[in-house]
Amino acid sequence: MPLKFINWFLSGKMSSDFANVRAHYRDPSEVFDVKDLVSKDPIKQFDAWFQLARQNPGIKEPNAMCLSTASLEGKPSSRMVLLKDFSQNGFTFFTNYTSKKGQELEKNPMASLCFYWDVMSRQIRIDGRVVKIDREKSIEYFSKRPLNSRISAYISDQSKVIKDKQYLIDLQQQAVKDFEPTKNVPTPENWGGYLVVPEEIEFWQGNDIRLHDRIRFRKLKEGENLDEFAIKGENGWIIERLAP
């Protein structure tokens, strides 16, 4: 290891040049506007962008999304999860119901999702309420997971403090012996799917002069009238352009 690096590490000094880090986005001529929407339904628009992300070889997991939840006191927490289904009803992911996110959703059933596809200079933010999906659907999906994934979900008391990694390895090895012959791992009672029912969906596209494009779909609030800048969308949505 170079002596220069060792001296820097021991000094405890952190790099201060992050202010100069700049990423290139799209050319300013590539404007994303309301007229460029494939649909005035945000779920169909999501599908269009999502399919492009799936076809992009530079994106390893197009269905990776940041899930943000919050405690009753308003303290937020975020983590990456995988989208497993979407429809007009909403966006589905699976997890342990007694994990930190599960406990927060139990008390405060609101969440925000964010997809970020850097090579496309695009992101999608989805805010909405969260409900558990039918137990039968969770069991059906669990049965289709790879054996090791099912075993990990079966043995892991997610978000709980444990002694060390060997504790998990021992549980995993024993579970493999128990379930390898039949491959029949029961779906844990505290494991299943959530559906994020969208109330607001924003499509963002970046450009190099930082006049980023933001098109937001949202539901009209009770008693609210369509204002002069809003456009009527489909299925009860309105469309608005936001300042970057």
XYZ file of C-alpha atoms in Angstrom:
244
model
C 0.000 0.000 0.000
C 1.485 3.386 -0.978
C 2.888 5.412 1.934
C 1.009 8.486 0.685
C -2.318 6.692 1.084
C -1.391 5.367 4.544
C -0.453 8.866 5.748
C -3.696 10.274 4.340
C -5.749 7.538 5.999
C -4.070 8.011 9.373
C -4.544 11.769 9.203
C -8.322 11.323 9.312
C -8.801 13.938 6.605
C -11.727 13.514 4.249
C -11.807 14.464 0.597
C -13.218 17.948 0.036
C -13.454 17.993 -3.745
C -17.003 16.628 -4.066
C -18.214 20.094 -4.944
C -16.429 19.663 -8.261
C -18.028 16.329 -9.125
C -20.291 16.835 -12.137
C -22.259 14.300 -14.163
C -23.332 14.802 -17.746
C -27.038 14.447 -18.420
C -28.917 14.822 -21.667
C -28.390 17.568 -24.201
C -30.731 20.523 -23.479
C -32.344 19.974 -26.886
C -33.772 16.656 -25.617
C -36.767 18.157 -23.873
C -39.319 15.963 -22.117
C -42.662 17.747 -22.143
C -46.332 16.890 -21.820
C -46.558 16.394 -25.578
C -43.874 13.700 -25.277
C -45.923 11.527 -22.930
C -46.927 8.208 -24.460
C -50.118 8.389 -22.394
C -51.965 10.711 -20.054
C -52.196 7.737 -17.710
C -49.089 7.624 -15.439
C -49.079 3.816 -15.173
C -48.824 3.526 -18.959
C -46.138 6.208 -18.985
C -44.258 4.302 -16.281
C -44.477 1.150 -18.357
C -42.991 2.948 -21.388
C -39.968 4.213 -19.456
C -39.592 0.956 -17.537
C -39.464 -1.106 -20.726
C -36.757 1.191 -22.117
C -34.773 0.699 -18.907
C -35.165 -3.086 -19.188
C -33.785 -2.988 -22.717
C -30.773 -0.860 -21.732
C -27.683 -3.075 -21.270
C -26.146 -0.494 -18.935
C -28.866 -1.004 -16.312
C -28.337 -4.146 -14.238
C -31.566 -4.061 -12.233
C -34.153 -1.744 -13.783
C -36.667 -2.822 -11.134
C -34.439 -1.683 -8.242
C -36.099 1.145 -6.347
C -35.468 3.145 -3.215
C -38.282 2.618 -0.710
C -38.689 5.339 1.907
C -40.878 4.920 4.970
C -41.241 6.946 8.144
C -42.011 6.406 11.813
C -44.996 8.010 13.487
C -42.590 10.704 14.703
C -41.700 11.483 11.081
C -38.190 9.974 11.181
C -37.531 8.644 7.647
C -35.581 5.577 6.583
C -34.723 4.337 3.095
C -33.466 1.148 1.494
C -33.318 -0.501 -1.921
C -35.924 -3.137 -2.776
C -37.111 -4.746 -6.006
C -40.339 -4.037 -7.833
C -42.067 -7.350 -8.552
C -45.293 -6.264 -10.214
C -47.217 -3.177 -11.246
C -50.676 -2.496 -12.616
C -53.387 0.131 -12.483
C -53.770 -0.846 -8.826
C -50.213 0.089 -7.889
C -46.658 -1.167 -7.376
C -45.816 -4.406 -5.537
C -42.759 -5.447 -3.540
C -42.151 -8.257 -1.034
C -40.444 -8.221 2.343
C -40.510 -9.308 5.969
C -43.520 -7.755 7.728
C -41.680 -7.498 11.063
C -38.616 -5.765 9.607
C -38.009 -2.071 10.288
C -39.862 -1.045 7.139
C -42.674 -3.446 7.949
C -43.076 -2.026 11.438
C -43.053 1.529 10.118
C -45.628 0.692 7.450
C -47.826 -0.952 10.073
C -47.986 2.301 12.035
C -47.665 4.773 9.157
C -48.876 3.158 5.896
C -47.406 5.738 3.531
C -44.312 5.346 1.380
C -42.276 6.858 -1.412
C -40.586 4.903 -4.201
C -37.815 6.227 -6.427
C -36.395 4.601 -9.546
C -33.147 6.131 -10.827
C -31.671 5.079 -14.161
C -28.501 7.146 -14.441
C -27.499 6.061 -17.946
C -30.874 7.335 -19.164
C -30.780 10.519 -17.042
C -34.234 9.599 -15.771
C -35.950 8.943 -12.496
C -39.512 8.251 -11.383
C -40.856 9.086 -7.945
C -44.054 7.487 -6.634
C -45.798 8.539 -3.414
C -48.810 6.774 -1.977
C -50.480 4.720 0.707
C -49.466 1.116 1.304
C -51.571 -2.015 1.865
C -50.707 -5.692 2.225
C -51.600 -7.874 -0.746
C -53.676 -11.048 -0.466
C -51.956 -13.855 1.422
C -52.555 -16.263 -1.449
C -50.603 -14.016 -3.845
C -47.697 -13.806 -1.416
C -47.585 -17.601 -1.101
C -47.753 -18.001 -4.871
C -44.840 -15.609 -5.427
C -42.787 -17.132 -2.586
C -43.091 -20.591 -4.133
C -41.532 -19.306 -7.367
C -38.434 -17.869 -5.711
C -35.095 -19.750 -5.924
C -34.590 -22.250 -3.108
C -31.785 -20.259 -1.460
C -33.905 -17.110 -1.488
C -36.793 -18.943 0.181
C -34.478 -20.419 2.797
C -32.935 -17.023 3.571
C -36.385 -15.488 4.060
C -37.415 -18.459 6.215
C -34.458 -18.266 8.624
C -33.831 -14.515 8.814
C -35.558 -12.438 11.491
C -34.966 -9.350 9.398
C -33.681 -6.165 11.091
C -33.109 -7.915 14.446
C -29.714 -7.816 16.171
C -27.793 -11.109 15.886
C -24.570 -12.452 17.392
C -22.523 -12.814 14.199
C -22.571 -14.046 10.592
C -21.843 -17.617 11.655
C -25.228 -17.691 13.403
C -26.921 -17.151 10.029
C -24.643 -19.625 8.260
C -25.512 -22.329 10.792
C -29.241 -21.679 10.353
C -28.894 -21.701 6.583
C -26.946 -24.956 6.487
C -29.473 -26.687 8.733
C -32.363 -25.385 6.620
C -30.706 -26.678 3.454
C -30.522 -30.157 5.013
C -34.174 -29.939 6.052
C -35.612 -28.606 2.791
C -33.227 -29.797 0.068
C -34.974 -33.173 -0.413
C -38.442 -31.735 -1.097
C -37.605 -28.081 -1.990
C -40.825 -27.282 -0.105
C -40.073 -24.248 2.092
C -43.198 -22.883 3.815
C -43.939 -19.198 3.383
C -43.185 -17.474 6.704
C -46.243 -15.947 8.367
C -44.405 -12.632 8.692
C -43.403 -12.448 5.027
C -45.398 -11.166 2.073
C -46.185 -8.424 -0.373
C -47.109 -4.786 -0.133
C -48.940 -2.700 -2.710
C -48.073 0.996 -3.012
C -51.241 2.700 -4.232
C -50.007 5.846 -6.011
C -51.347 9.282 -5.227
C -48.565 11.138 -7.014
C -46.125 10.030 -9.741
C -43.366 12.284 -11.037
C -41.254 11.713 -14.165
C -37.863 13.465 -14.165
C -35.387 13.820 -17.022
C -32.077 15.601 -16.534
C -30.178 17.858 -18.915
C -26.759 19.474 -18.836
C -27.880 23.024 -18.085
C -29.808 21.787 -15.026
C -33.179 22.925 -16.355
C -34.404 19.406 -15.694
C -37.820 18.301 -16.920
C -40.368 17.353 -14.254
C -43.839 16.125 -15.187
C -46.075 15.259 -12.254
C -49.281 13.246 -12.225
C -51.483 13.554 -9.151
C -55.049 13.036 -8.073
C -57.271 16.065 -7.527
C -57.992 16.645 -3.859
C -61.572 16.705 -2.668
C -63.117 20.056 -3.550
C -60.090 21.087 -5.650
C -60.624 22.555 -9.117
C -58.325 22.215 -12.101
C -56.109 25.322 -12.182
C -54.900 27.168 -15.279
C -51.592 25.289 -15.569
C -52.946 21.790 -14.967
C -53.937 19.384 -17.730
C -56.642 16.784 -17.328
C -55.224 13.287 -17.612
C -56.870 9.883 -17.750
C -58.465 7.863 -14.940
C -58.816 10.809 -12.566
C -55.234 12.085 -12.851
C -54.112 15.639 -13.563
C -50.785 16.566 -15.142
C -48.549 19.454 -14.076
C -45.100 20.650 -15.069
C -42.835 21.534 -12.123
C -39.856 23.863 -11.910
C -36.552 21.975 -11.547
